Short mmCIF file of C-alpha atoms in Angstrom, two decimals:
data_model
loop_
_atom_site.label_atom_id
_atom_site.label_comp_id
_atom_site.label_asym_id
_atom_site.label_seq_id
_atom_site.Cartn_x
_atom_site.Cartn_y
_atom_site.Cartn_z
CA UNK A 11 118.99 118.48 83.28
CA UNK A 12 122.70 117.70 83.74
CA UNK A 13 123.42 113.84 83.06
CA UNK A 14 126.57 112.13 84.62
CA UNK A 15 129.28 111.80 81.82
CA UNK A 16 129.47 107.96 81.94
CA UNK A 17 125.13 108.23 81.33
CA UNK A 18 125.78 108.13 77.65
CA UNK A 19 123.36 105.39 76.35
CA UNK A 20 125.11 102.82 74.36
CA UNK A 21 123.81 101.36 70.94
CA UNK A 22 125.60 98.06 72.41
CA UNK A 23 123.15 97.67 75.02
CA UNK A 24 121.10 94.29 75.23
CA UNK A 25 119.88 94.54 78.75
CA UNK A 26 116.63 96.59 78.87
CA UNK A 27 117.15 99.77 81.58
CA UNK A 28 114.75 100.18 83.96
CA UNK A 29 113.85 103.99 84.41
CA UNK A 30 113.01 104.91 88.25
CA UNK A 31 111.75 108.22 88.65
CA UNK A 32 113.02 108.84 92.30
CA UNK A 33 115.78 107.97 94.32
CA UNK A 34 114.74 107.21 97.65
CA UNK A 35 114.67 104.14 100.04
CA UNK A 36 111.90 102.60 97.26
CA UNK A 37 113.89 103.28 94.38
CA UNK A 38 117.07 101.00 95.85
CA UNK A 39 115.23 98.42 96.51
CA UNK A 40 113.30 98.29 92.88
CA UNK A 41 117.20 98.62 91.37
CA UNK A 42 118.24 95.45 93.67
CA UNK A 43 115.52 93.51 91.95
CA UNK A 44 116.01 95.10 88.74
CA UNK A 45 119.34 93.64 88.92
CA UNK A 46 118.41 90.59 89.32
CA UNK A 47 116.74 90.25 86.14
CA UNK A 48 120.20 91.25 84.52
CA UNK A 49 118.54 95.08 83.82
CA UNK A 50 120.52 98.63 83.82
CA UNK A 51 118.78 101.08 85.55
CA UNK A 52 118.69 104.81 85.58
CA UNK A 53 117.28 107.10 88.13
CA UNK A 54 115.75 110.45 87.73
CA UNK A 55 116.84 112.63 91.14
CA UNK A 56 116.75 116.32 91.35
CA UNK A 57 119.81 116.54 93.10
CA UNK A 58 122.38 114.39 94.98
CA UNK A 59 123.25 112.31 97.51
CA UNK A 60 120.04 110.13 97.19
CA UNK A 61 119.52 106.38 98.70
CA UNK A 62 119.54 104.65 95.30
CA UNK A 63 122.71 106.40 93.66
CA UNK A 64 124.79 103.73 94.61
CA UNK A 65 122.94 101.29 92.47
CA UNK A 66 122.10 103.01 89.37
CA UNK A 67 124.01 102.47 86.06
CA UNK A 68 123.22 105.95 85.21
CA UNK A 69 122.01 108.94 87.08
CA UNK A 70 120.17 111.99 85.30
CA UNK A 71 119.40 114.90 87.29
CA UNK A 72 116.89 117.10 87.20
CA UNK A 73 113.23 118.17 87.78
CA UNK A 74 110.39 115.19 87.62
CA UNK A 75 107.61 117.47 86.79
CA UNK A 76 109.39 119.30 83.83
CA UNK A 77 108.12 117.55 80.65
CA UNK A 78 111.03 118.18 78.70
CA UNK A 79 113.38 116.78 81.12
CA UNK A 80 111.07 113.61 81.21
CA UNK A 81 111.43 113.24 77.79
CA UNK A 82 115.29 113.65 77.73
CA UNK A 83 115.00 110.59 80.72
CA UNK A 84 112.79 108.79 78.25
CA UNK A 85 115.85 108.46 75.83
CA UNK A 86 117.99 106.63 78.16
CA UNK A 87 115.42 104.22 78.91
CA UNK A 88 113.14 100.94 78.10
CA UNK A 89 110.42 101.50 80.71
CA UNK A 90 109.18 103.49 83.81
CA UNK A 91 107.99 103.32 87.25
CA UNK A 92 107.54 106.35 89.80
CA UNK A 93 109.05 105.64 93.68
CA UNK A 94 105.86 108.14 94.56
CA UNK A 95 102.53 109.55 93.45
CA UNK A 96 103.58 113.18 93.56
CA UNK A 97 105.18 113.36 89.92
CA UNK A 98 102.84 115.80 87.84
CA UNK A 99 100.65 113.49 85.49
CA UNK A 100 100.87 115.91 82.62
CA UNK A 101 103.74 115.57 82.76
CA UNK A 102 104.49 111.86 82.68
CA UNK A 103 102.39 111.83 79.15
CA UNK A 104 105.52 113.17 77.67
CA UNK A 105 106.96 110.14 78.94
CA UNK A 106 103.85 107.45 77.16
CA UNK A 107 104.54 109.99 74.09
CA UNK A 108 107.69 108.93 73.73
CA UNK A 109 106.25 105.23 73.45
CA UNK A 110 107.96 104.09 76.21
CA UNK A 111 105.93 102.24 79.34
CA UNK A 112 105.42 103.73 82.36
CA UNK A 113 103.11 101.58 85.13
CA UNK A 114 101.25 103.09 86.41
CA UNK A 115 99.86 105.30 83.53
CA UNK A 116 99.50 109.00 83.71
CA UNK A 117 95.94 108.62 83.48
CA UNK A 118 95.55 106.19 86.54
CA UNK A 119 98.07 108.50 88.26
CA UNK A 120 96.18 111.44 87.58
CA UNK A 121 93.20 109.80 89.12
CA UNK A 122 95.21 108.48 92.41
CA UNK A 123 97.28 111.07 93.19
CA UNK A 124 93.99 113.25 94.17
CA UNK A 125 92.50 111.19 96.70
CA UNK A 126 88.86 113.45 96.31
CA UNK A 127 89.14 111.76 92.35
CA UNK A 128 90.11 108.27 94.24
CA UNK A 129 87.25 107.91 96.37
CA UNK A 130 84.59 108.87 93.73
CA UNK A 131 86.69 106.20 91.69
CA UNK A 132 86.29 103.60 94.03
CA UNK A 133 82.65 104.46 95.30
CA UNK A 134 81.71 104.27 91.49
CA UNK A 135 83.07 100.36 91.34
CA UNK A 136 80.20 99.66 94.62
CA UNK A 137 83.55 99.59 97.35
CA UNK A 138 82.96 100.33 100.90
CA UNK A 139 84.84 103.79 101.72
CA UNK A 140 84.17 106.50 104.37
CA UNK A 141 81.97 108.96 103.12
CA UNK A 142 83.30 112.46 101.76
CA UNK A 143 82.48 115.57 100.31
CA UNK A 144 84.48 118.02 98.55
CA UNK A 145 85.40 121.42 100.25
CA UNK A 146 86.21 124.11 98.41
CA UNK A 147 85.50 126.23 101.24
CA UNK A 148 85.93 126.49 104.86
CA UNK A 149 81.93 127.15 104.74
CA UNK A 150 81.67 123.92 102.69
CA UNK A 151 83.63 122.24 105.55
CA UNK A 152 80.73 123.60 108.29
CA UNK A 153 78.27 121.55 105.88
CA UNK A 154 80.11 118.76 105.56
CA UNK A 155 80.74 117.99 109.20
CA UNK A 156 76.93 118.58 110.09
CA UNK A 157 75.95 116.04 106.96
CA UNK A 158 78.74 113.26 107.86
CA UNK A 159 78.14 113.76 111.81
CA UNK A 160 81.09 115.18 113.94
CA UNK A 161 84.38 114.40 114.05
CA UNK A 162 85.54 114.37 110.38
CA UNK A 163 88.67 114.40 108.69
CA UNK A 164 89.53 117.26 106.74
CA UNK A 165 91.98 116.24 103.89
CA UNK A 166 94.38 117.49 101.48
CA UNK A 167 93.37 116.35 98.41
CA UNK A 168 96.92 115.88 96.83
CA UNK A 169 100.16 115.33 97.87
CA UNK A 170 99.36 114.21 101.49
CA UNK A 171 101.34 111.00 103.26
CA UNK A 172 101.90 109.51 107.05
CA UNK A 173 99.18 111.67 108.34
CA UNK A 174 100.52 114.68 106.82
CA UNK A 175 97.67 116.54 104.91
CA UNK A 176 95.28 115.33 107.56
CA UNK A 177 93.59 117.34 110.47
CA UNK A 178 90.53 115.84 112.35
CA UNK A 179 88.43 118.63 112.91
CA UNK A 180 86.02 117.68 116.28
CA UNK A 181 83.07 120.38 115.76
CA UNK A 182 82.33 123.56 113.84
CA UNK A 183 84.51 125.85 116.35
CA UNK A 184 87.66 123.49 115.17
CA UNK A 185 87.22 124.28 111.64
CA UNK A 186 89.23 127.60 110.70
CA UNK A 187 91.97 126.09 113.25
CA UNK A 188 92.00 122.79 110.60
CA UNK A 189 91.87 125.17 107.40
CA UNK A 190 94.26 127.09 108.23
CA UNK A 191 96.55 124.48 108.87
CA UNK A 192 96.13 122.39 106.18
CA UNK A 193 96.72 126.06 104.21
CA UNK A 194 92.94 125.60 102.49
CA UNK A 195 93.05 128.94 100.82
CA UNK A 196 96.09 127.28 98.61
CA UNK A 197 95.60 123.61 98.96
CA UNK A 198 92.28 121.26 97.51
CA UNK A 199 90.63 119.80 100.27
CA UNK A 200 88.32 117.31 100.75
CA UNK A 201 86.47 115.81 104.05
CA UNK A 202 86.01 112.35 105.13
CA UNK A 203 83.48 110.68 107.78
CA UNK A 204 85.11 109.61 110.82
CA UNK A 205 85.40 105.79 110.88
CA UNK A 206 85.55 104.18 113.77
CA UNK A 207 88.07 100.91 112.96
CA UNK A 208 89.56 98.59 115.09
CA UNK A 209 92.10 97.56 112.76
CA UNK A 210 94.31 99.21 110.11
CA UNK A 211 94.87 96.48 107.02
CA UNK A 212 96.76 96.59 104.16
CA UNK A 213 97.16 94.61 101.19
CA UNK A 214 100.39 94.54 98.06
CA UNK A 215 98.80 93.25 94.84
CA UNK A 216 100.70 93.08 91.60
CA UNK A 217 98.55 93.87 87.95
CA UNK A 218 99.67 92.68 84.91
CA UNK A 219 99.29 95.20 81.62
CA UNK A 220 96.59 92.03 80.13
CA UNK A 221 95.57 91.56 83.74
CA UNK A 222 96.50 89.12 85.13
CA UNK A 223 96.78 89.63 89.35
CA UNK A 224 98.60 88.13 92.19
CA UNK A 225 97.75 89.05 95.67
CA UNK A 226 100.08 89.07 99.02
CA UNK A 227 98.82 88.31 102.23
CA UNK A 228 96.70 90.36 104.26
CA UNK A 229 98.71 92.34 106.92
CA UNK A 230 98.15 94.36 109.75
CA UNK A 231 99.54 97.52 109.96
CA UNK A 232 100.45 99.41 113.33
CA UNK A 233 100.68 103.09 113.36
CA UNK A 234 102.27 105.42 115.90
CA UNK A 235 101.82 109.18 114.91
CA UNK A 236 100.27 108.45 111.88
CA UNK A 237 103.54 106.62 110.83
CA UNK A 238 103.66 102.53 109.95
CA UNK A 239 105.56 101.82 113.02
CA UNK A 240 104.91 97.67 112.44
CA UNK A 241 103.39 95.06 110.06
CA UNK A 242 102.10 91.79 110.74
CA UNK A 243 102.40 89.19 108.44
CA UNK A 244 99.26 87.24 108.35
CA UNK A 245 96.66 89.89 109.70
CA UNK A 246 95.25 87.99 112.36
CA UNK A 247 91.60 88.37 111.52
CA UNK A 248 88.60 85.65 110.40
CA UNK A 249 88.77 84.14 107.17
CA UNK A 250 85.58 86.03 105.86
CA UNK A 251 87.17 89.57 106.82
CA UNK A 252 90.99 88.28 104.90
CA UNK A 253 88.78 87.10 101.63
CA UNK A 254 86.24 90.37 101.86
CA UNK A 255 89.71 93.03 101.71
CA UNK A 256 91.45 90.80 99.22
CA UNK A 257 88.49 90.78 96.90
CA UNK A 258 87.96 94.90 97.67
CA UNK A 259 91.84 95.44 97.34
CA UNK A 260 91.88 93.63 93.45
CA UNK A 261 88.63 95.57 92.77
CA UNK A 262 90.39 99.03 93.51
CA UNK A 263 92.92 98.29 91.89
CA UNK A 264 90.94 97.62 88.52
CA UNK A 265 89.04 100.95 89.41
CA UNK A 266 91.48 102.75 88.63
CA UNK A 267 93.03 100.80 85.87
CA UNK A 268 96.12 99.95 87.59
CA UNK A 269 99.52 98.35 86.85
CA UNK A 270 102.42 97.29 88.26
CA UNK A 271 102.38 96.79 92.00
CA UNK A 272 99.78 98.54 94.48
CA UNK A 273 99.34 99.02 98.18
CA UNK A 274 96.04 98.79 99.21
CA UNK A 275 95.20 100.18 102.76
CA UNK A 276 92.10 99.36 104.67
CA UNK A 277 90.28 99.72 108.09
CA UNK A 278 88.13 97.08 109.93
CA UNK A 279 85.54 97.64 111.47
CA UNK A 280 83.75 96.29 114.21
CA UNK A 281 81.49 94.06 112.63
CA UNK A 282 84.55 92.37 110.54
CA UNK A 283 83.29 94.46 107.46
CA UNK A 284 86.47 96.25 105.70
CA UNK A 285 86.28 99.66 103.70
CA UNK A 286 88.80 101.28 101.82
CA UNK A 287 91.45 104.22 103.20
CA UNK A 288 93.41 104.90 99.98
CA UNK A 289 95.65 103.18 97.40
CA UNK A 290 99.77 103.95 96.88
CA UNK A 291 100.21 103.10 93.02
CA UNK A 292 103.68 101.92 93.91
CA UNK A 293 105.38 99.57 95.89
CA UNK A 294 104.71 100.36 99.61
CA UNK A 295 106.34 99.98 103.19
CA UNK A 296 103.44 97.35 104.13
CA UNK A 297 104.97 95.46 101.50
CA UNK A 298 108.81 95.65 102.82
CA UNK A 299 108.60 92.11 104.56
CA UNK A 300 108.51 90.04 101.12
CA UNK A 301 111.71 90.99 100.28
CA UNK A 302 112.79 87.63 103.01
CA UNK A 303 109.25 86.67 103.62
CA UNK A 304 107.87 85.73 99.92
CA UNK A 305 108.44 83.42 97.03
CA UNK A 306 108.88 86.43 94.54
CA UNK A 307 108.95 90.37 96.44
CA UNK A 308 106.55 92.98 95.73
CA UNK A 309 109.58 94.81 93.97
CA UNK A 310 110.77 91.82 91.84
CA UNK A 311 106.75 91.59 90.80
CA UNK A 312 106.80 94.92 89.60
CA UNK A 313 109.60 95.40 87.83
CA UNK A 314 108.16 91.70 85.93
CA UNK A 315 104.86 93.59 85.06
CA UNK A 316 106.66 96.80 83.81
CA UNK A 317 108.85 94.68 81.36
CA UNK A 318 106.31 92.29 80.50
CA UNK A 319 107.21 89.25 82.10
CA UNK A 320 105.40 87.05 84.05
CA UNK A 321 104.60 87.24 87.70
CA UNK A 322 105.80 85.25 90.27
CA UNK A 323 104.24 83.21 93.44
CA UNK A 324 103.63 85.68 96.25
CA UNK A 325 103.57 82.36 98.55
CA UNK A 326 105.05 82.88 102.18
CA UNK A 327 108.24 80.81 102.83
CA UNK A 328 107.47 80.91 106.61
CA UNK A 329 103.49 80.85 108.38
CA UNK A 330 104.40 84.12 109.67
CA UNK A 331 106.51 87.52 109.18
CA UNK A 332 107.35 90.51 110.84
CA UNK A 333 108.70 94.49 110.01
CA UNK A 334 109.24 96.86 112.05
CA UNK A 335 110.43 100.59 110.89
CA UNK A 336 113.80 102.04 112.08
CA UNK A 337 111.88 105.38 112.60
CA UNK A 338 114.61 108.95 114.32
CA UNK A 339 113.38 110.26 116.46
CA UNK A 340 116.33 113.52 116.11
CA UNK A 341 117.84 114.84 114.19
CA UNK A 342 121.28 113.70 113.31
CA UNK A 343 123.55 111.26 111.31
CA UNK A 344 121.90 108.63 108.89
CA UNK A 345 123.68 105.34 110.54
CA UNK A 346 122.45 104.37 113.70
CA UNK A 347 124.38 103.36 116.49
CA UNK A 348 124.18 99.81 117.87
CA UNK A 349 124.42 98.02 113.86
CA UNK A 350 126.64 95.02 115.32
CA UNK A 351 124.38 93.85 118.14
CA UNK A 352 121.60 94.33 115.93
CA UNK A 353 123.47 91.99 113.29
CA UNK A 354 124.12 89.44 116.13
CA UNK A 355 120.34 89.09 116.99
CA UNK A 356 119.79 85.77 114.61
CA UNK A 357 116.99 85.06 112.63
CA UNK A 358 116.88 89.31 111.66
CA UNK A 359 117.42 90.95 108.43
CA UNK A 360 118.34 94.15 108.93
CA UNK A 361 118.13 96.94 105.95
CA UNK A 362 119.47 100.72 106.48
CA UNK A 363 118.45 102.83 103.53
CA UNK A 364 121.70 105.05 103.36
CA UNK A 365 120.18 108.43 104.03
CA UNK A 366 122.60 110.77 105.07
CA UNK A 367 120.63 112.87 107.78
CA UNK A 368 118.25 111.55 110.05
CA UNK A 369 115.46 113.82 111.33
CA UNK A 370 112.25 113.27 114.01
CA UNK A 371 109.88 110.69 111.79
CA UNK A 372 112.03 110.03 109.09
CA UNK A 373 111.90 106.20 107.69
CA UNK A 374 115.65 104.91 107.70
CA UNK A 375 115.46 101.54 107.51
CA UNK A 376 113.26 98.38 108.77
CA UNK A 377 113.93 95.22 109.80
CA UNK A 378 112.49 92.25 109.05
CA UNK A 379 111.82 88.43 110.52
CA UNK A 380 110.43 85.28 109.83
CA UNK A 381 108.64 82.77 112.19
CA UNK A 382 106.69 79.88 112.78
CA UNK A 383 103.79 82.27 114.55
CA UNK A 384 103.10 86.26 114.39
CA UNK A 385 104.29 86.69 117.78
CA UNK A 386 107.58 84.88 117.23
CA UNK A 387 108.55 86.95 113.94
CA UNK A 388 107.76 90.43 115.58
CA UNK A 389 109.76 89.49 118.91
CA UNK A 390 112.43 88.54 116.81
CA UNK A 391 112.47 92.06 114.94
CA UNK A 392 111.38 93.62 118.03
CA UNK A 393 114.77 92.85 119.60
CA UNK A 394 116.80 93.77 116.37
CA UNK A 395 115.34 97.11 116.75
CA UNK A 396 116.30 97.56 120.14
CA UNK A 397 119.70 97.58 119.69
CA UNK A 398 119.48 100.60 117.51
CA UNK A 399 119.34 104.29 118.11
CA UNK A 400 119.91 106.93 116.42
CA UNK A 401 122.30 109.85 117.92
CA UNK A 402 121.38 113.79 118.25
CA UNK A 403 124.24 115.54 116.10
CA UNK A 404 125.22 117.40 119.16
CA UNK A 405 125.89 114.28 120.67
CA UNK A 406 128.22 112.73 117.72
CA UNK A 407 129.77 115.96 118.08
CA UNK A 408 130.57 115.76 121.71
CA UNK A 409 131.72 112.10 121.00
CA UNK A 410 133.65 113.54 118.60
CA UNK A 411 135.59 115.89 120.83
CA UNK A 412 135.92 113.39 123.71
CA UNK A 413 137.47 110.71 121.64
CA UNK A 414 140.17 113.55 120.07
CA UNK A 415 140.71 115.03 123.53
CA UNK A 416 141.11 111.20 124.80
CA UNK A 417 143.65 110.52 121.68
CA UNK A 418 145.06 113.94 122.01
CA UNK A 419 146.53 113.13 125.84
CA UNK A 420 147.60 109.33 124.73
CA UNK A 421 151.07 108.97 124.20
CA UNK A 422 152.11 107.74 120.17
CA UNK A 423 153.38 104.33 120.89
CA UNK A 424 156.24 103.20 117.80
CA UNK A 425 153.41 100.13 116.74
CA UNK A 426 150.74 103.36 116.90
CA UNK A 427 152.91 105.17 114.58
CA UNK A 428 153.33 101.75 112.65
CA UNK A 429 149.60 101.03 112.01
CA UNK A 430 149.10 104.77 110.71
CA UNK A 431 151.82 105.34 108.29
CA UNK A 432 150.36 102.07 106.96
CA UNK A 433 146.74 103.20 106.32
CA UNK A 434 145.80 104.03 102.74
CA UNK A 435 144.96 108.10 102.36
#
């Protein structure tokens, strides 16, 4: 672990620090609210450049899943949250042996993070989920699919995320294709019933360590290649569905004995019943839009639970919201092209995650807007997105070499000359 020289805790220190294992896209916006509350925060990163660096008081590097480099982290810190599930839970006891807090725990971790543990979890407390079976085996997989009916979806049972660790497998003759894909000989997997929704849902829910629980709205999430592509702020469903996946969503959540903030994904079906997909124990991207769109954000919520305070009104300040992702789609430079239109297009809020490299899929920033109606919110964000792209490095490179070719056959004019010699090095 090799700590930045200005990380050197001092006894001086009033603020509590806020330890973020992670440094991604989450992880910035969980410091911006930390800040708010007049906290220091330190981030845990295995290496750098990360998203978050520019916001942490203090940066420690080195491996998340090492215990003794968790417990080194635990020194510099008050409390702890994760920025994703895929932190070894062993692990992260070093952290609650150190006495300090970490939301969720390692033992609700440990139980999330495989989703074959999850489900059992959450089919224990009586909620609605697609059925599954465990398969150890690719033979296991060949039972499962003539049990649960054909198609299924054969699943990784850790460490999967936007559809990766998924392959629906359509009949018995598709099965070695799926296991050897999802690399089952090396990887826990697990199979799940097809379900047939017409709707994905998704709900952010914040739990208090004595439990006390406040609940966003129900959204709607849109997916394009298994990736959140756009959420609707209210799901646009009947009142029974909204107040059936609210009730399931808090339920899961006390399954599992979780803390801190939650996403809660969900499919409806046809007959306006809801079942459960999975749980993040984290803030989420469905959750992104209540950073403009809500009273109190689903980050400044869960840095209150981790530090004991209390929670604030998740209460739209608008009828409606809208977020769309900035998703590449090549690979290339982290800024997109097209930021000042996008700025220009009013009612927007526009938020680029600093990632240096942009590659096919790759979340680098969403946008989000607030309206009287659904459809006015997404339009709005709609059109912010539109004037963004992001550029093929081959392309920037070109550019590049047109522009120097271009300033290359220019002649130096004396105010040209003028305006250089007076630009700071």
């Amino acid at each position: 672990m090799t700590p930045s020289p200005s990380d050197a805790r001092s006894d001086l220190r009033s603020n509590p620090t806020l330890g973020i294992v992670g440094g991604g896209q989450l992880a910035k916006m969980l410091a911006q609210a930390a800040y708010e509350l007049g906290c220091e925060v330190a981030i845990l990163e295995r290496q750098r450049p990360f998203p978050a660096d520019c916001l942490d008081t203090r940066c420690v590097l080195g491996d998340w899943n090492d215990a003794a480099v968790l417990r080194d982290f635990a020194a510099e810190v008050d409390a702890v949250v994760l920025e994703s599930e895929f932190v070894n839970a062993d692990a992260l006891e070093a952290l609650e042996a150190c006495g300090r807090r970490l939301h969720p725990s390692s033992a609700t971790l440990r139980c999330v993070q495989d989703k074959f543990l999850q489900k059992t979890a959450l089919a224990n407390a009586g909620l609605a989920v697609p059925a599954f079976r465990d398969t150890p085996t690719a033979s296991a997989v060949i039972a499962a699919g003539d049990a649960l009916a054909w198609p299924i979806v054969l699943k990784k049972r850790r460490n999967g995320y936007d559809g990766k660790g998924n392959a629906l497998v359509a009949n018995r003759g598709e099965v070695a294709a799926a296991w050897q894909q999802l690399e089952g000989d090396r990887n826990a997997l697990y199979a799940e019933a097809f379900c047939p929704f017409v709707r994905e849902l998704a709900v952010m829910l914040t739990r208090a360590a004595d439990g006390r629980v406040v609940t966003y709205p129900l959204v709607e999430s849109r997916q394009e290649a298994h990736i959140c592509k756009e959420v609707l702020v209210p799901a646009r469903v009947p009142e029974t569905t909204a107040a059936r996946a609210l009730e399931a969503a808090e339920t899961a959540v006390i399954a599992v004995d979780g803390t801190g903030t939650f996403g809660v994904e969900l499919f409806e079906l046809e007959d306006g019943s809801v079942c459960i997909n999975e749980l993040a124990p984290r803030v989420h991207n469905s959750g992104h839009y209540t950073i403009e769109a809500c009273v109190t954000s689903q980050f400044a919520n869960h840095v209150r639970a981790v530090l004991g305070l209390p929670l604030g009104s998740t209460a739209l300040r608008r009828p409606a919201a809208a977020m769309v992702n900035l998703i590449a789609d090549v690979d290339g430079p982290g800024r997109p092209k097209g930021i000042p239109a996008a700025l220009a297009v009013d009612g927007a809020h526009l938020h680029l995650y600093g990632k240096v490299k942009a590659s096919p899929g790759r979340k680098m920033g969403h946008i989000t807007a607030l309206g009287d109606s659904v459809e006015e919110a997404v339009a709005c964000a709609r059109r912010c997105a539109l004037e963004l792209r992001f550029v093929a490095a081959q392309a920037v490179t070109a550019e590049s070499a047109t522009a120097e070719s271009a300033a290359a056959e220019s002649p130096t004019t004396e105010l040209d000359q003028e305006a250089k010699d007076s630009t700071p090095s």
